[in-house]
Coordinates of C-alpha atoms and ligand atoms in Angstrom, one line a residue:
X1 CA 10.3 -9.8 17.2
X2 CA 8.4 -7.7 14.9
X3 CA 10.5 -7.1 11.5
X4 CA 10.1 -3.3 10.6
X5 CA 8.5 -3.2 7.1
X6 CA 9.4 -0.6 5.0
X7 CA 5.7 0.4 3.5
X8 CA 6.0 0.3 -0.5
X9 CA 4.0 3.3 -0.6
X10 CA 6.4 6.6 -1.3
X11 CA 5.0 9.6 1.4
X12 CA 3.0 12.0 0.3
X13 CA 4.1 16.1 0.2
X14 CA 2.3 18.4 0.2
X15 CA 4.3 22.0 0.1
X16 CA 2.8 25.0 1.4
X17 CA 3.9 28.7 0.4
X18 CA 2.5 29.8 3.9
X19 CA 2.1 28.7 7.5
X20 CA -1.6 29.9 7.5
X21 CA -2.3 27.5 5.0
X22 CA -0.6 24.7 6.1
X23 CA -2.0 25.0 9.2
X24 CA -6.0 25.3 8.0
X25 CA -4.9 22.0 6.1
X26 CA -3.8 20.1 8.6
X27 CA -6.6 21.2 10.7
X28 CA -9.0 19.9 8.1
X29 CA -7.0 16.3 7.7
X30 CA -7.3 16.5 11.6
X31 CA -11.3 16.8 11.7
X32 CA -11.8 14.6 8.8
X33 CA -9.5 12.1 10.8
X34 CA -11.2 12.0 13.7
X35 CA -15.2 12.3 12.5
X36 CA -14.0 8.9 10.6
X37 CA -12.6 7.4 13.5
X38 CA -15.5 8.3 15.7
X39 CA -17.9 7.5 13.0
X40 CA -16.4 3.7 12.7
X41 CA -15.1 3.2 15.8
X42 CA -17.0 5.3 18.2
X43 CA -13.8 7.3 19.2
X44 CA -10.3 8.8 18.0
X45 CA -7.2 8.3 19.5
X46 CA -4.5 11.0 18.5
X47 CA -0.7 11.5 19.4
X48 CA 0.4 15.0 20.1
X49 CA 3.6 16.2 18.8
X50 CA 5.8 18.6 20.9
X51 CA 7.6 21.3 19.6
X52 CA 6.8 25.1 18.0
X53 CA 5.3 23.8 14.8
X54 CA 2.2 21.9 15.8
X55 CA 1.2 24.9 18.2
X56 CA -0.4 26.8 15.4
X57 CA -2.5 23.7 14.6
X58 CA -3.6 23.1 18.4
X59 CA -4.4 26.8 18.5
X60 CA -6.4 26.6 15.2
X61 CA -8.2 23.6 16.3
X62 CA -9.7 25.7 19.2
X63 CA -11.1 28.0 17.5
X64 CA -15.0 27.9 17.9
X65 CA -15.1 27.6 13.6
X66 CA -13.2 24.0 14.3
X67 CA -13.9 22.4 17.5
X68 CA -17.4 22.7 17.2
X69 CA -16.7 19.9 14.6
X70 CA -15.5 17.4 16.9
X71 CA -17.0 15.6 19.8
X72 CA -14.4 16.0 22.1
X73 CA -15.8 13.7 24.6
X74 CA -14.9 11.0 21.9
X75 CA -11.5 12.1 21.5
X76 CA -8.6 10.4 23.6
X77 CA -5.3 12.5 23.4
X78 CA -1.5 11.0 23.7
X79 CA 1.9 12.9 23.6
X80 CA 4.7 11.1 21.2
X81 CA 6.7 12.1 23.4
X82 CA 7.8 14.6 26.5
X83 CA 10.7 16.5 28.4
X84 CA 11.8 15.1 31.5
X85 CA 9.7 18.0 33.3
X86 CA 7.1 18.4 35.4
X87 CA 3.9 18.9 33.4
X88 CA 3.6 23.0 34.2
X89 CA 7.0 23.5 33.2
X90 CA 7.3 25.7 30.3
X91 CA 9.4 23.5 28.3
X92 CA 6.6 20.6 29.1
X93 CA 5.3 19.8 25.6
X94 CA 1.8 18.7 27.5
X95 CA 1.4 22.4 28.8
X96 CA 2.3 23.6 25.3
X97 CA -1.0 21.7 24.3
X98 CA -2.9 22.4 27.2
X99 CA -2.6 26.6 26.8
X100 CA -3.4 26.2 22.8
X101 CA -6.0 23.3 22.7
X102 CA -6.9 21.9 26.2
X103 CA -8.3 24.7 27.9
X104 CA -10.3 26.0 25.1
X105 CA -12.2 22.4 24.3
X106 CA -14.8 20.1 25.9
X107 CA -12.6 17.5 26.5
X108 CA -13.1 15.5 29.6
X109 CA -9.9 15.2 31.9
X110 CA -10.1 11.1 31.3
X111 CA -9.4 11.2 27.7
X112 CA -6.0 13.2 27.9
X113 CA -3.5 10.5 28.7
X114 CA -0.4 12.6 29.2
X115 CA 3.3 11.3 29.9
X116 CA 3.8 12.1 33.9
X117 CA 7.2 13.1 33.4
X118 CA 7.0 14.7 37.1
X119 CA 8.1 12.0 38.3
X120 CA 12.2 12.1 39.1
X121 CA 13.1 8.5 37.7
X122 CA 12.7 8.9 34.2
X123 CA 12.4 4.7 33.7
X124 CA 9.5 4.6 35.6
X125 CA 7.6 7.7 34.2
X126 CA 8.1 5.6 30.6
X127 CA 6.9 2.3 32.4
X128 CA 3.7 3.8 33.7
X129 CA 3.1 5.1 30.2
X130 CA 3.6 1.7 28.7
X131 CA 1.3 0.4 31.5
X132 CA -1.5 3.2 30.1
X133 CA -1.2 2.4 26.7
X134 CA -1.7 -1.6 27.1
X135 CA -4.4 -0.9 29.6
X136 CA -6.3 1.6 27.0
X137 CA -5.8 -0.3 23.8
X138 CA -6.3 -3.4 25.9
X139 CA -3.2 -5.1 24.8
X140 CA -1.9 -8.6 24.8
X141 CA 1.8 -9.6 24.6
X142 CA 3.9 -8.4 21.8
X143 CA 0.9 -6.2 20.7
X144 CA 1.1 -2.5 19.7
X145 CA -1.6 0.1 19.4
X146 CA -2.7 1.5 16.8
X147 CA -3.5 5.0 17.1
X148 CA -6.0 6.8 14.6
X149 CA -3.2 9.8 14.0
X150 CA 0.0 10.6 15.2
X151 CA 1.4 13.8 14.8
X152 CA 4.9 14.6 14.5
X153 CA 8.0 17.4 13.9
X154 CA 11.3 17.1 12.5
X155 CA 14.6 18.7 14.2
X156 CA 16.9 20.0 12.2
X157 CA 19.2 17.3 13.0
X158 CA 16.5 14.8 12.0
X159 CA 15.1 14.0 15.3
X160 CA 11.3 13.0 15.5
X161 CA 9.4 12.5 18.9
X162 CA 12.7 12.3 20.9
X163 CA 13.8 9.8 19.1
X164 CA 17.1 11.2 18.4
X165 CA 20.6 10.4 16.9
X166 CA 22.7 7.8 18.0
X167 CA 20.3 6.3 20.6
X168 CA 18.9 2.9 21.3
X169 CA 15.3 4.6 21.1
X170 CA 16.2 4.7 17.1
X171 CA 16.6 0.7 17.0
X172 CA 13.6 -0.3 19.5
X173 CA 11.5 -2.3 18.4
X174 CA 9.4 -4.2 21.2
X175 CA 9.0 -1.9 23.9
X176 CA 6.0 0.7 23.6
X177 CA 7.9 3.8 25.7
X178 CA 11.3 4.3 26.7
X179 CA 13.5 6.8 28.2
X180 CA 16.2 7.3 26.6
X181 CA 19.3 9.7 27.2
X182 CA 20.0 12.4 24.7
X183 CA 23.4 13.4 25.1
X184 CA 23.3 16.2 23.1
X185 CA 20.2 17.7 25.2
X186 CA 22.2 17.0 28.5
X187 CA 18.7 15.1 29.7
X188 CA 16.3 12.4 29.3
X189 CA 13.2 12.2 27.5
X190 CA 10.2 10.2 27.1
X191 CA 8.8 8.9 23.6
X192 CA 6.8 6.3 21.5
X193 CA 9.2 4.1 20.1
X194 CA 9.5 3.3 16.4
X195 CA 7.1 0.0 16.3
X196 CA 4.2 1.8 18.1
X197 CA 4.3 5.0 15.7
X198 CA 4.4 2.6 12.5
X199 CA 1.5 1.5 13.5
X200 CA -0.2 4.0 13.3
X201 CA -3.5 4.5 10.6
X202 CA -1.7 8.4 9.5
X203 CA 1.1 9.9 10.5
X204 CA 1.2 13.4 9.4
X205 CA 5.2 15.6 9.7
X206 CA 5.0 19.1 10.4
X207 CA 8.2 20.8 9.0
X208 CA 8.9 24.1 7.8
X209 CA 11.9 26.8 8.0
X210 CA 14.8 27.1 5.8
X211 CA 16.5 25.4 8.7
X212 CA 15.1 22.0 8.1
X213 CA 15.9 22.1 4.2
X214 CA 19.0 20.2 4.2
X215 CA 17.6 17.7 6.7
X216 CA 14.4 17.0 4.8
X217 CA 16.0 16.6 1.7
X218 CA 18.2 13.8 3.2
X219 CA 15.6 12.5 5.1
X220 CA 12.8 12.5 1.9
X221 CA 15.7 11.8 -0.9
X222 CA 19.2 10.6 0.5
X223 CA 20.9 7.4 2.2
X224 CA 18.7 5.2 4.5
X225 CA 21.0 6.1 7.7
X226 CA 18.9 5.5 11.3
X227 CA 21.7 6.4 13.3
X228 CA 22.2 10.2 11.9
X229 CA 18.7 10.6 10.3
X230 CA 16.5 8.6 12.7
X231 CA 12.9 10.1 11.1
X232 CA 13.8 7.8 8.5
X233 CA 12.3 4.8 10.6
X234 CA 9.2 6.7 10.2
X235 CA 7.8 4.2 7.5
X236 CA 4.4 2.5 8.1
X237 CA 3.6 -0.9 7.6
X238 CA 0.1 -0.4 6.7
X239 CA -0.7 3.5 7.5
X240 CA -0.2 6.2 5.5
X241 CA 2.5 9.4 5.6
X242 CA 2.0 12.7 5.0
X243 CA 4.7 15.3 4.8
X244 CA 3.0 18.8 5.4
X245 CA 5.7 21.2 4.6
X246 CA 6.6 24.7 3.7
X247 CA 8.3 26.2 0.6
X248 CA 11.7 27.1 2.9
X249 CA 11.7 23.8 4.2
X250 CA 10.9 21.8 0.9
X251 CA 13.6 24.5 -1.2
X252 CA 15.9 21.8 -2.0
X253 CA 13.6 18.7 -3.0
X254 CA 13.8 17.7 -6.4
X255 CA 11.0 15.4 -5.9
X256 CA 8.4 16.9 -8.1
X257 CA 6.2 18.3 -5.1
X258 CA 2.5 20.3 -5.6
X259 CA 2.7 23.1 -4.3
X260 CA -0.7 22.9 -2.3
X261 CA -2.8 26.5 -3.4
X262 CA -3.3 28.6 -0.5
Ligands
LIG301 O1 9.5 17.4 22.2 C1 9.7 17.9 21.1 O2 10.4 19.0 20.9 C2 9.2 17.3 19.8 O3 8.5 16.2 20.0 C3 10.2 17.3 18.8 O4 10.3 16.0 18.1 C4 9.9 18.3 17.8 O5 8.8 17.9 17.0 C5 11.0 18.7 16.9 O6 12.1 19.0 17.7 C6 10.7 19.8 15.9 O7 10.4 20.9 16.7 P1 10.0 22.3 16.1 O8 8.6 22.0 15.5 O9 9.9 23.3 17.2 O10 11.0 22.6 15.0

């Protein structure tokens, strides 16, 4: 049973007084990311987050100025986590990704390893998931991959992936997927469970909005409380944090933040 570590290192914020900014940053941490990865491992494996923040990243990224900078062919792509939808739904965080990024880079079709959450029995779509991810990372017993980046966001109620308050998911710690039920959502979802996202090389949070404040501010600064806050079991064993935020979402830190020049 793996004991969850919690990394010694403090996360690093970086607060941004714009979205445009933020955006070209993380953009810039993504290439960097992945011409390191490919350039010591011969490819980069990256975790899509769902959700409206990450879209303006996806949508930067496939702009000629930035994915001429990546060889997509090396790239494999993952989703932390989906709706229980079919994947041209337009709640489906996969299409999402597909209309900003997908269909504007050279990636081939093999390399995108998306959750096939058409599939009715929600247990099953997360099992042939698990299956992909062992098969890809070619994994032995007990053994967790460990992805090059994984991206995430932050609801307002301090969900990440769809691993959401007062669920098992929260508490998981040897499966690689599961499907848990969100009550609050009236559905099931898919997502990475806690272990599997720890182990991750960087882990970069999208958050902005006044919205979030509260919640990032308990998350970053308050109690250690799973259940209500679960992107507090975001904590690396080895890999790093970053917290990419805006100045409405990062209003009431008292952390002494940079705020990152546009
Ligand atoms: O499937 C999803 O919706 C995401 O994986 C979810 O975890 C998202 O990141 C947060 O809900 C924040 O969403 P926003 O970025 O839209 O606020």
């Amino acid at each position: 049973m793996q004991k969850l570590i919690r990394s010694q290192m403090k996360p690093e914020i970086q607060v941004f007084a714009k979205l445009e900014a933020l955006t070209h940053a993380a953009a810039t941490e993504f290439v960097q990311k992945a011409q390191q990865a490919i350039q010591a491992r011969g490819r980069f494996t990256v975790v899509l987050s769902g959700g409206s923040t990450p879209k303006s990243l996806y949508a930067l990224l496939a702009t000629q100025l930035w994915r001429d900078q990546i060889s997509w062919n090396q790239v494999h792509l993952f989703w932390g986590d989906e709706r229980h939808v079919p994947p041209n739904d337009s709640s489906s965080n996969f299409r999402m990704a597909q209309e900003q990024l997908l269909f504007q880079v050279p990636i081939p079709q093999e390399n995108v390893h998306r959750i096939k959450a058409e599939n009715s029995d929600a247990q099953a779509v997360a099992a042939e998931y698990e299956r992909d991810l062992k098969q890809f990372f070619q994994l032995g017993e007990h053994e967790f991959p460990r992805f090059d980046l994984v991206l995430l966001g932050m609801g307002a109620n301090g969900h990440t992936a769809s691993l959401f308050p007062g669920t098992a998911a929260v508490h998981e710690q040897t499966r690689l997927v599961v499907a848990p039920w969100v009550e609050e959502l009236n559905s099931d979802r898919i997502t990475l469970t806690p272990p599997v996202i720890n182990n991750a090389n960087t882990i970069i949070f999208f958050v902005t909005g006044v919205e979030k404040a509260a919640t990032l501010k308990a998350v970053l600064e308050g109690q250690h409380q799973l259940d209500r806050l679960p992107a507090q079991i975001i904590h690396p064993a080895q890999g790093n944090v970053i917290w990419m935020v805006d100045q409405m979402a990062a209003r009431l830190l008292s952390t002494a933040v940079s705020l990152t020049p546009d």
